[in-house]
Coordinates of C-alpha atoms and ligand atoms in Angstrom, one line a residue:
M1 CA -28.1 -8.4 5.4
N2 CA -25.4 -9.6 8.1
L3 CA -21.8 -9.4 6.8
L4 CA -20.7 -12.3 9.2
K5 CA -23.5 -14.8 8.1
D6 CA -24.7 -14.0 4.7
P7 CA -22.7 -14.7 1.3
W8 CA -21.7 -11.2 0.4
L9 CA -18.0 -11.8 -0.7
P10 CA -17.1 -13.2 -3.9
F11 CA -14.2 -15.7 -3.5
S12 CA -12.2 -17.3 -6.1
N13 CA -11.1 -20.8 -6.4
Q14 CA -8.0 -22.7 -7.6
N15 CA -9.9 -23.6 -10.6
G16 CA -10.7 -19.9 -11.5
E17 CA -14.4 -20.2 -10.2
I18 CA -15.9 -17.4 -8.5
V19 CA -18.6 -18.1 -5.9
Y20 CA -20.2 -15.6 -3.2
R21 CA -19.9 -16.9 0.0
P22 CA -20.0 -16.2 3.8
V23 CA -16.8 -14.7 5.3
S24 CA -16.1 -18.1 6.9
A25 CA -15.2 -19.5 3.3
I26 CA -11.5 -18.0 4.3
A27 CA -11.0 -21.3 6.1
L28 CA -11.5 -23.4 2.6
P29 CA -8.0 -24.5 1.3
E30 CA -9.6 -24.4 -2.3
V31 CA -10.3 -20.6 -1.8
I32 CA -7.2 -18.7 -3.0
D33 CA -8.4 -15.0 -3.5
L34 CA -10.9 -12.4 -3.5
A35 CA -12.7 -11.3 -6.7
L36 CA -14.2 -8.0 -5.9
P37 CA -15.8 -6.0 -8.9
R38 CA -13.3 -2.9 -8.5
A39 CA -9.6 -2.7 -7.4
D40 CA -10.3 -0.4 -4.6
F41 CA -12.9 -2.9 -3.2
Q42 CA -10.5 -5.7 -3.4
G43 CA -8.1 -4.0 -1.3
A44 CA -10.8 -2.9 1.1
A45 CA -12.0 -6.6 1.4
Y46 CA -8.8 -7.9 2.2
Q47 CA -8.7 -5.3 5.0
F48 CA -12.1 -6.2 6.3
L49 CA -11.4 -9.7 6.6
I50 CA -7.8 -9.0 8.2
A51 CA -9.5 -6.8 10.8
L52 CA -12.2 -9.1 11.5
L53 CA -9.4 -11.8 12.2
Q54 CA -7.5 -9.5 14.5
T55 CA -10.7 -8.6 16.4
T56 CA -12.2 -12.2 16.7
Y57 CA -9.6 -14.8 16.1
A58 CA -6.1 -13.3 17.0
P59 CA -3.4 -15.8 18.3
G60 CA -2.4 -15.6 21.8
N61 CA 1.3 -15.8 21.0
I62 CA 3.8 -16.6 18.1
D63 CA 3.4 -20.5 18.4
E64 CA -0.5 -20.2 18.0
W65 CA 0.1 -17.9 15.0
I66 CA 2.6 -20.6 13.5
D67 CA 0.0 -23.5 14.1
R68 CA -2.6 -21.4 12.6
Y69 CA -0.7 -20.4 9.6
Q70 CA 0.2 -24.0 8.8
S71 CA -3.0 -25.6 9.3
L72 CA -6.4 -24.0 8.2
P73 CA -9.3 -23.6 10.9
T74 CA -12.4 -25.4 10.2
R75 CA -15.4 -23.2 9.2
E76 CA -17.1 -24.2 12.5
A77 CA -14.2 -22.8 14.5
L78 CA -14.4 -19.4 12.6
D79 CA -18.1 -19.3 12.9
Q80 CA -17.5 -20.0 16.7
A81 CA -15.1 -17.2 16.8
F82 CA -17.5 -14.8 14.9
E83 CA -20.6 -15.8 16.9
G84 CA -20.6 -13.1 19.6
F85 CA -19.9 -10.3 17.0
T86 CA -22.7 -11.0 14.6
A87 CA -25.2 -8.2 15.9
S88 CA -22.4 -5.8 15.2
F89 CA -22.4 -6.3 11.5
E90 CA -26.0 -5.9 10.4
L91 CA -26.2 -3.7 7.2
D92 CA -29.7 -2.8 7.5
G93 CA -32.6 -3.3 10.2
N94 CA -33.5 -1.4 13.1
G95 CA -30.4 -1.9 15.5
P96 CA -27.1 -0.4 15.0
L97 CA -25.9 -0.8 11.4
F98 CA -22.3 -1.5 10.2
M99 CA -20.3 1.6 9.4
Q100 CA -23.6 3.6 9.6
D101 CA -24.5 6.6 11.9
R102 CA -26.9 5.5 15.2
N103 CA -28.8 8.5 14.1
S104 CA -31.3 7.5 11.3
L105 CA -30.3 11.2 9.7
D106 CA -34.2 11.6 8.8
K107 CA -33.7 15.2 8.4
E108 CA -31.3 15.0 5.7
S109 CA -32.2 14.8 2.0
P110 CA -31.0 11.7 0.1
T111 CA -28.0 12.1 -2.1
L112 CA -27.1 9.3 -4.8
S113 CA -25.3 6.0 -3.7
S114 CA -22.6 6.6 -6.2
S115 CA -21.3 9.5 -3.9
L116 CA -19.9 6.3 -1.7
L117 CA -17.2 5.9 -4.6
I118 CA -14.3 8.0 -4.0
D119 CA -14.1 8.1 -7.8
A120 CA -17.5 9.4 -8.4
P121 CA -18.0 12.6 -10.3
G122 CA -19.1 15.4 -8.0
A123 CA -21.1 18.0 -9.5
S124 CA -18.0 20.0 -10.6
T125 CA -16.3 16.9 -12.1
V126 CA -19.4 16.1 -14.2
K127 CA -19.3 19.6 -15.7
S128 CA -15.5 19.5 -16.4
N129 CA -15.9 16.0 -17.7
T130 CA -12.7 14.8 -15.9
D131 CA -14.6 11.9 -14.5
H132 CA -12.2 9.2 -15.9
F133 CA -13.1 6.6 -13.3
V134 CA -16.8 6.4 -13.1
K135 CA -18.6 7.5 -16.0
A136 CA -21.7 9.8 -14.7
G137 CA -24.9 8.3 -14.3
R138 CA -23.5 4.8 -15.0
A139 CA -23.3 3.7 -11.3
E140 CA -26.8 4.3 -9.6
S141 CA -28.1 1.0 -8.3
F142 CA -25.8 -0.9 -5.8
C143 CA -26.8 -4.4 -4.6
P144 CA -26.4 -4.8 -0.8
D145 CA -22.9 -6.7 -1.2
C146 CA -21.6 -4.0 -3.3
A147 CA -23.1 -1.2 -0.9
A148 CA -21.4 -2.6 2.0
I149 CA -17.9 -2.7 0.5
A150 CA -18.3 0.6 -1.1
L151 CA -19.3 1.9 2.4
F152 CA -16.3 0.0 4.1
T153 CA -13.8 1.4 1.4
L154 CA -15.0 5.0 1.7
Q155 CA -14.7 5.0 5.5
I156 CA -11.3 3.5 5.5
N157 CA -9.9 5.7 2.8
A158 CA -12.0 9.0 3.3
P159 CA -10.5 11.9 1.4
A160 CA -11.4 15.5 2.6
G161 CA -15.0 15.9 1.6
G162 CA -16.1 19.5 2.1
K163 CA -17.1 21.3 5.2
G164 CA -17.2 18.9 8.3
Y165 CA -17.1 15.8 6.2
R166 CA -14.0 14.2 7.9
T167 CA -10.9 12.8 6.6
G168 CA -10.1 9.1 7.2
L169 CA -8.0 8.0 10.2
R170 CA -4.9 7.4 8.2
G171 CA -5.3 10.8 6.3
G172 CA -6.8 10.9 2.7
G173 CA -5.7 8.4 0.0
P174 CA -3.3 6.3 2.6
L175 CA -1.1 3.5 1.2
T176 CA -1.6 0.3 2.5
T177 CA 0.9 -2.5 2.5
L178 CA 0.0 -6.1 3.0
V179 CA 2.4 -9.1 3.4
L180 CA 1.7 -12.0 0.9
P181 CA 3.1 -15.3 0.3
T182 CA 5.6 -15.8 -2.8
D183 CA 3.3 -18.1 -4.3
P184 CA 0.1 -16.5 -5.9
G185 CA -1.8 -20.1 -5.5
A186 CA -1.5 -20.1 -1.7
S187 CA -4.7 -20.2 0.0
L188 CA -6.6 -17.0 1.0
W189 CA -6.2 -18.1 4.5
Q190 CA -2.3 -17.9 4.4
K191 CA -2.4 -14.5 2.6
L192 CA -4.8 -13.0 5.2
W193 CA -3.0 -14.7 8.1
L194 CA 0.6 -13.1 7.3
N195 CA -1.0 -9.9 8.6
I196 CA -2.4 -10.9 11.6
L197 CA -0.4 -9.8 14.8
D198 CA -0.2 -12.1 18.0
R199 CA -1.6 -10.7 21.2
E200 CA 1.7 -11.4 23.3
H201 CA 3.5 -9.0 21.1
W202 CA 0.6 -6.6 20.9
Q203 CA -1.4 -6.3 24.0
Y204 CA -4.9 -4.9 24.2
P205 CA -8.1 -5.4 26.1
E206 CA -10.5 -8.4 25.1
P207 CA -12.5 -6.7 22.3
D208 CA -16.1 -6.1 23.2
P209 CA -18.6 -6.4 20.5
N210 CA -21.0 -3.8 22.0
S211 CA -18.6 -1.4 22.6
F212 CA -18.5 1.9 20.4
E213 CA -15.0 2.4 21.4
L214 CA -14.2 -0.6 19.3
F215 CA -17.0 -0.1 16.7
P216 CA -18.0 3.3 16.4
W217 CA -21.5 2.4 14.9
M218 CA -22.4 0.9 18.2
G219 CA -22.8 4.0 20.0
P220 CA -23.8 7.6 19.3
T221 CA -21.3 9.2 17.0
R222 CA -18.6 11.6 18.4
V223 CA -20.0 14.9 17.0
S224 CA -17.3 17.1 16.0
D225 CA -19.3 20.4 15.1
K226 CA -17.1 22.3 17.3
G227 CA -14.0 20.6 16.3
Q228 CA -14.1 17.9 19.0
K229 CA -11.4 15.6 18.5
T230 CA -11.4 11.6 18.4
L231 CA -8.0 10.6 20.1
E232 CA -6.3 7.3 20.1
S233 CA -6.7 7.4 24.1
D234 CA -10.4 7.7 23.6
V235 CA -11.0 4.3 21.8
H236 CA -10.1 0.6 21.7
A237 CA -6.5 -0.4 20.1
L238 CA -8.2 -2.0 17.4
H239 CA -10.5 0.9 16.3
P240 CA -8.3 2.1 13.5
Y241 CA -9.2 -1.3 11.6
W242 CA -12.9 -0.1 11.9
S243 CA -12.6 3.8 12.0
M244 CA -15.6 5.8 10.7
P245 CA -15.0 9.5 10.0
R246 CA -18.1 9.8 7.8
R247 CA -21.9 9.8 9.0
F248 CA -24.0 7.7 6.5
R249 CA -27.2 5.8 6.2
L250 CA -28.0 3.5 3.3
M251 CA -31.3 3.5 2.0
F252 CA -32.4 0.3 0.6
E253 CA -35.6 -0.3 -1.7
E254 CA -37.4 -3.4 -3.0
G255 CA -37.4 -3.9 -6.7
G256 CA -35.2 -5.9 -8.9
S257 CA -32.5 -4.4 -10.8
N258 CA -29.1 -5.1 -12.0
C259 CA -26.3 -3.8 -9.8
D260 CA -24.1 -1.2 -11.7
L261 CA -21.1 -2.5 -10.0
C262 CA -21.0 -6.1 -10.0
G263 CA -23.7 -6.6 -12.8
R264 CA -25.6 -9.2 -10.7
E265 CA -29.4 -9.1 -10.5
S266 CA -30.6 -8.0 -7.0
G267 CA -34.1 -8.0 -5.4
R268 CA -33.0 -5.1 -3.1
V269 CA -31.0 -2.3 -4.1
C270 CA -29.3 0.9 -2.7
R271 CA -29.7 4.0 -5.0
T272 CA -29.6 6.7 -2.4
I273 CA -27.9 7.5 0.8
K274 CA -28.0 10.2 3.8
A275 CA -25.0 11.8 4.8
R276 CA -24.3 14.3 7.6
N277 CA -21.1 16.1 8.4
Y278 CA -19.3 16.5 11.7
G279 CA -18.5 12.7 12.4
N280 CA -15.3 11.5 14.3
N281 CA -12.5 13.8 13.7
Y282 CA -9.4 11.7 14.1
D283 CA -6.6 13.7 15.4
G284 CA -3.3 13.2 16.9
P285 CA -0.6 10.4 16.7
W286 CA -2.7 7.7 15.1
T287 CA -0.9 4.6 13.6
H288 CA -2.5 2.0 11.5
P289 CA -1.1 -1.4 11.5
L290 CA -1.3 -1.9 7.7
T291 CA 0.0 1.7 6.7
P292 CA 3.5 3.1 6.6
Y293 CA 4.2 6.3 8.0
R294 CA 6.9 8.9 8.1
R295 CA 8.0 11.1 11.1
D296 CA 10.2 14.1 10.7
P297 CA 13.3 13.2 12.9
K298 CA 14.0 16.9 13.4
K299 CA 10.5 17.5 14.8
P300 CA 10.1 14.4 17.0
A301 CA 7.0 16.0 18.8
E302 CA 5.0 16.0 15.7
P303 CA 3.0 12.9 14.8
A304 CA 4.1 10.6 12.1
L305 CA 2.2 11.1 8.6
S306 CA 0.9 8.5 6.7
I307 CA 2.5 7.6 3.3
K308 CA 0.1 8.4 0.3
G309 CA -0.3 7.4 -3.1
Q310 CA 2.1 9.2 -5.3
P311 CA 2.0 10.4 -8.9
G312 CA 4.6 8.1 -10.7
G313 CA 4.0 5.3 -8.5
I314 CA 5.7 3.1 -6.3
G315 CA 9.0 1.4 -7.3
Y316 CA 12.2 0.1 -5.8
R317 CA 13.3 3.6 -5.0
H318 CA 10.6 3.5 -2.2
W319 CA 11.3 -0.1 -1.1
E320 CA 13.3 0.9 2.0
S321 CA 10.7 3.3 3.4
L322 CA 8.1 0.6 3.2
V323 CA 10.2 -2.3 4.7
L324 CA 12.9 -0.7 6.8
M325 CA 12.5 1.2 9.8
D326 CA 14.7 4.2 10.4
T327 CA 13.8 6.4 13.0
E328 CA 17.1 8.6 13.1
G329 CA 17.8 9.4 9.4
S330 CA 14.8 9.5 7.1
G331 CA 12.0 8.7 9.7
N332 CA 10.8 5.8 8.0
L333 CA 8.2 3.8 9.9
P334 CA 6.9 1.0 7.8
A335 CA 3.6 -0.8 8.6
R336 CA 3.6 -2.7 11.7
V337 CA 2.7 -5.9 9.8
V338 CA 5.6 -5.5 7.6
L339 CA 8.0 -5.2 10.6
D340 CA 6.2 -8.1 12.4
Y341 CA 6.7 -10.3 9.5
A342 CA 10.6 -10.0 10.0
R343 CA 10.2 -10.8 13.6
K344 CA 7.9 -13.8 12.9
V345 CA 10.6 -15.1 10.4
D346 CA 13.3 -14.8 13.1
E347 CA 11.2 -16.5 15.8
S348 CA 10.0 -19.3 13.5
R349 CA 13.7 -20.3 12.7
H350 CA 13.6 -22.7 15.8
D351 CA 10.3 -24.2 14.7
S352 CA 9.7 -27.2 12.6
I353 CA 8.6 -25.2 9.7
S354 CA 10.2 -21.9 9.3
L355 CA 8.9 -19.1 7.2
S356 CA 10.7 -17.8 4.1
R357 CA 12.6 -14.7 4.2
Q358 CA 11.3 -14.1 0.7
A359 CA 7.8 -12.8 0.3
R360 CA 5.6 -10.3 -1.7
L361 CA 4.5 -6.9 -0.5
W362 CA 1.4 -5.5 -1.9
V363 CA 1.1 -1.8 -1.9
F364 CA -2.1 0.0 -3.0
G365 CA -4.0 3.1 -2.5
Y366 CA -5.4 6.2 -4.2
D367 CA -3.3 8.9 -5.5
M368 CA -5.4 11.8 -4.3
D369 CA -5.1 15.7 -5.2
N370 CA -6.8 16.7 -2.1
M371 CA -10.5 15.7 -2.8
K372 CA -10.0 14.4 -6.3
P373 CA -8.4 11.1 -7.1
R374 CA -5.7 11.1 -9.6
A375 CA -5.4 7.4 -9.9
W376 CA -5.8 4.3 -8.1
Y377 CA -2.6 2.7 -7.6
G378 CA -1.6 -1.1 -6.8
T379 CA 1.6 -3.2 -7.4
Q380 CA 3.4 -5.9 -5.9
L381 CA 7.1 -5.8 -4.7
P382 CA 9.4 -8.5 -3.7
L383 CA 9.7 -8.4 0.2
L384 CA 12.8 -9.4 2.0
A385 CA 12.5 -10.0 5.5
A386 CA 16.3 -9.6 6.8
P387 CA 17.0 -10.6 10.3
Q388 CA 15.9 -8.0 12.8
A389 CA 19.5 -7.5 14.1
D390 CA 20.9 -7.0 10.3
Q391 CA 18.5 -4.5 9.2
D392 CA 20.2 -1.3 9.9
R393 CA 23.4 -2.7 7.7
L394 CA 20.9 -3.7 5.0
L395 CA 19.3 -0.2 5.2
D396 CA 22.8 1.4 4.4
W397 CA 23.6 -1.2 1.6
V398 CA 20.2 -0.6 0.0
R399 CA 20.7 3.2 0.3
D400 CA 24.0 2.9 -1.4
L401 CA 22.5 1.1 -4.4
V402 CA 19.4 3.7 -4.8
G403 CA 21.5 6.6 -3.9
L404 CA 23.6 5.8 -7.0
S405 CA 20.5 5.3 -9.5
R406 CA 18.9 8.5 -7.9
D407 CA 21.9 10.6 -8.8
I408 CA 22.1 8.8 -12.1
A409 CA 18.3 9.4 -13.0
W410 CA 18.9 12.8 -12.3
Q411 CA 21.8 13.3 -14.6
L412 CA 20.1 11.3 -17.2
R413 CA 17.0 13.6 -17.3
K414 CA 19.2 16.8 -17.5
Q415 CA 21.4 15.5 -20.4
V416 CA 18.8 14.0 -22.5
K417 CA 17.0 17.7 -22.3
E418 CA 20.3 19.2 -23.2
A419 CA 20.5 16.9 -26.2
W420 CA 17.1 17.8 -27.3
F421 CA 16.9 21.4 -26.7
S422 CA 19.1 24.5 -27.2
R423 CA 17.7 26.0 -23.8
P424 CA 16.8 22.8 -21.7
S425 CA 16.1 24.9 -18.6
D426 CA 13.3 26.7 -20.4
V427 CA 11.5 23.5 -21.5
K428 CA 8.0 23.1 -19.9
G429 CA 6.0 19.9 -19.4
D430 CA 6.4 16.4 -18.0
T431 CA 9.7 14.8 -18.6
D432 CA 9.5 12.3 -16.0
F433 CA 9.2 9.5 -18.5
I434 CA 13.0 9.8 -18.9
D435 CA 13.8 8.6 -15.5
K436 CA 10.9 6.4 -15.5
R437 CA 12.2 4.3 -18.2
F438 CA 15.7 4.0 -16.5
W439 CA 14.1 3.0 -13.1
E440 CA 11.9 0.3 -14.9
L441 CA 15.1 -0.9 -16.7
T442 CA 17.2 -1.4 -13.4
E443 CA 14.3 -2.7 -11.3
D444 CA 14.8 -6.5 -11.7
E445 CA 18.6 -6.3 -11.2
F446 CA 17.9 -4.4 -7.8
Y447 CA 15.7 -7.0 -6.6
S448 CA 18.2 -9.7 -7.6
L449 CA 20.9 -8.0 -5.8
L450 CA 18.7 -7.3 -2.7
F451 CA 18.1 -11.1 -2.4
L452 CA 21.9 -11.7 -2.7
L453 CA 22.7 -8.9 -0.2
G454 CA 20.1 -10.8 2.2
E455 CA 22.1 -13.7 2.0
R456 CA 25.5 -12.3 2.4
I457 CA 24.5 -10.2 5.4
Q458 CA 23.8 -13.3 7.4
E459 CA 27.3 -14.7 6.3
G460 CA 29.3 -12.3 8.8
N461 CA 29.4 -9.0 10.4
V462 CA 30.9 -7.1 7.4
K463 CA 29.9 -3.5 7.5
R464 CA 30.7 -2.5 3.9
I465 CA 28.5 -3.5 1.0
P466 CA 30.1 -6.6 -0.7
P467 CA 32.3 -5.0 -3.5
D468 CA 31.5 -7.8 -6.1
L469 CA 27.7 -7.0 -5.9
A470 CA 28.5 -3.4 -5.6
A471 CA 30.4 -3.7 -8.9
R472 CA 27.7 -5.4 -10.5
W473 CA 25.3 -2.7 -9.8
Y474 CA 27.6 0.1 -10.7
K475 CA 28.1 -1.5 -14.1
H476 CA 24.6 -2.3 -14.5
V477 CA 23.0 1.1 -13.8
R478 CA 25.6 2.9 -15.8
Q479 CA 25.0 0.6 -18.8
Q480 CA 21.4 1.1 -18.7
A481 CA 21.5 4.7 -18.3
V482 CA 23.6 5.0 -21.4
T483 CA 21.2 2.8 -23.3
V484 CA 18.1 5.0 -22.3
F485 CA 20.2 8.1 -23.1
D486 CA 21.2 6.9 -26.6
Q487 CA 17.6 5.6 -27.3
L488 CA 16.0 9.0 -26.3
A489 CA 18.6 11.4 -27.6
L490 CA 18.5 9.9 -30.9
S491 CA 14.7 9.4 -31.1
G492 CA 12.8 12.0 -33.4
P493 CA 13.0 12.8 -36.9
P494 CA 16.6 12.9 -38.3
E495 CA 16.3 16.4 -39.5
A496 CA 15.4 17.6 -36.0
L497 CA 18.6 16.1 -34.4
D498 CA 21.5 18.3 -33.6
M499 CA 24.4 15.9 -33.5
K500 CA 26.9 18.2 -32.1
R501 CA 24.6 19.0 -29.3
I502 CA 23.8 15.2 -28.7
T503 CA 27.5 14.4 -28.6
S504 CA 28.2 17.1 -26.2
A505 CA 25.5 16.2 -23.9
R506 CA 26.6 12.6 -24.1
N507 CA 30.1 13.2 -23.2
K508 CA 28.9 15.5 -20.4
F509 CA 26.7 12.7 -19.2
L510 CA 29.7 10.0 -19.4
Y511 CA 32.0 12.3 -17.6
Q512 CA 29.5 12.6 -14.8
L513 CA 28.7 8.9 -14.7
K514 CA 32.4 8.4 -13.9
N515 CA 33.6 11.6 -12.1
G516 CA 30.5 12.8 -10.6
K517 CA 30.6 13.0 -6.7
T518 CA 28.0 10.3 -6.1
A519 CA 29.8 7.9 -8.5
K520 CA 33.2 8.5 -6.8
N521 CA 31.6 8.1 -3.3
F522 CA 29.8 4.9 -4.3
R523 CA 33.2 3.4 -5.5
K524 CA 34.7 4.5 -2.5
Q525 CA 32.2 3.3 0.0
A526 CA 32.1 0.0 -1.7
G527 CA 35.9 -0.2 -1.9
L528 CA 35.9 -0.6 -5.8
E529 CA 39.2 -0.5 -7.3
D530 CA 39.1 1.4 -10.8
A531 CA 40.8 -1.9 -12.2
T532 CA 37.7 -3.9 -11.5
L533 CA 35.6 -1.3 -13.9
E534 CA 37.8 -1.2 -16.9
Q535 CA 34.9 -1.2 -19.3
E536 CA 33.1 2.0 -19.2
P537 CA 29.6 2.0 -20.6
G538 CA 29.6 3.7 -23.9
E539 CA 33.2 3.9 -24.4
T540 CA 33.0 1.7 -27.3
A541 CA 29.8 3.0 -28.9
N542 CA 29.3 6.0 -30.9
P543 CA 26.1 8.0 -31.0
Ligands
ZN601 ZN1 -23.2 -5.5 -6.8

C-alpha cells in the first residue's frame, strides 16, 4: 500500500458522509474533516497531512501562503507535488518501508500488533486489569490503513518503552497544538493550511525524498546500543515531523477478516509486528513546530522541555503558556505554528483578504504516567492572535486575570475543606473537583474578556489593564467563587453539617476575597476604586 496514492484515510464531507480517499482529497472543497476511528489517530492523521504539506508543498513566502489559503489547489497540483515522494511512502514490500526499520528484523520473534497502541495493555496491565482503553484481546487484526496510522501515532508520541525502546523526539506524551479556523464547517484544507509555515520565514534545504536525514526509514537506523545520540545537527530541519524512535516491521498476512479498530473487512491484515530496541536516540535541544515548550529562565543552557498532557486537563489558566511567548518570566515557548499565526495575521492586514485575529486552538495529547497512559486529552480553546507588538502587554493583563482566579481557587478549596472537616489539614483524597468547578464556571467570562482586551490593546498604548474590564472580572470570579462555596459547603446530609463551622469558614473566605494580598494587588494594579465595587459577593446572602 502506498500512503500517497491509495485511499487509506477516512475523510468526512459537509453532508456527514465518510469516504476513504487518497491524501489528495484534502484539495476537495466539500471535505471538511478527517474521521479516524480513534482520537489519537485523528490527531496523528492531522499531523501526517501537515507534515506532508510542509515537506512537499510549502509556500515560498507569506503571499503564496495567503493565495493558497484562499483558493484550494487542484488534486492534480497536489499529486504533482507528491510525485517525487511516493517511493518513500510504501507500507509493505521489498524497498524502504514507511516508519519501519530498514533491517527486516528477521531474528526477532513476532509480537502482537496491538502493542503499537499506546494504550494497549502490556503484560502487567492485563493482570492488574487497569486496561481501561483497550480491552485485552479485543484489538488483534489491523487493516493496513489502521496499521499505518497506528504506527505513525506511536512513532510521534512514543513514551518510554523499556530498555533501549526510545522515547519520541518531543518526549513521551507531548501536547500538540494546532491552529483551526473558528468555523468548524471550514474546509479541511484551511484547517491544515493554517499550520503550514512559509519558507521565507523558515529557511531549510530542499527536502530530498531519498534522504534518511529527512525520512529516517530511507536508510540504516542510527543504532543507539551504546547510547549514541541523534542530534538536531545530524538531520534535516523537517525531520521532527517524521521522527522514528522505535524500530518496527509490520507483518501482513492474506486472509479476510474484520479490522478490530475500524470494523471494515480487509483482505490483508496485520496481526503481528517485529520490534527491536536501540533505535534513534533523540537528544539535545529539539523543538517541534506543533508542540509548546517551556525553558527554565534560570537555566538558559538547558534545553526547553515539551509541555505534556496533565491530570485535570487544559483550561484557561494554561492559555498564556500555549499562546504567548515569555522567555524571561515563565519561559513559555508556544508552538511555532501558533506564534506564526499572529505574524500571518499581522502581515495579511495589507492584503485584500485579511485573516481573523480570532481562531481556535486544538490541544491534544496523552496524559502519561511514565510508560502508562492515564488518559487521552483533547480540547479546543479560543485563540486570540494579538498583534505581535502588543503581546507582552496582553500577557501582563492575562496574568492579572488568571493570577486573581488562581488565588481565589486556592482559597476556595481551603475554606470548603474547613467548612467540611474539623481537621481539614488531615484530609486525604482528591479535592481537585472543588477548584475544577470554579475554573469551569469562570471560563466563558475569561474568553469574553480576553477578546475585549484584544480590541482595547489596539486602541492605544495604555500599560494598565482597562479598569472597567478588570472590575467586571473581579466581580465575576468572586461571585462565582462564593456560589461554589455555598453549593459545596452546604452539600451533604443536613445532620452532618456543622453550621457554626460553615459560617466561620465562609466569613474567612469572604474576608480573604476582599482583603487578601492578591485581591488588594489586583485592585491596585487595575486602579480600581473601592467605590466601583460596592456590592461585595455574598454580603446579602446568608448561608
Ligand atoms: Zn482498520
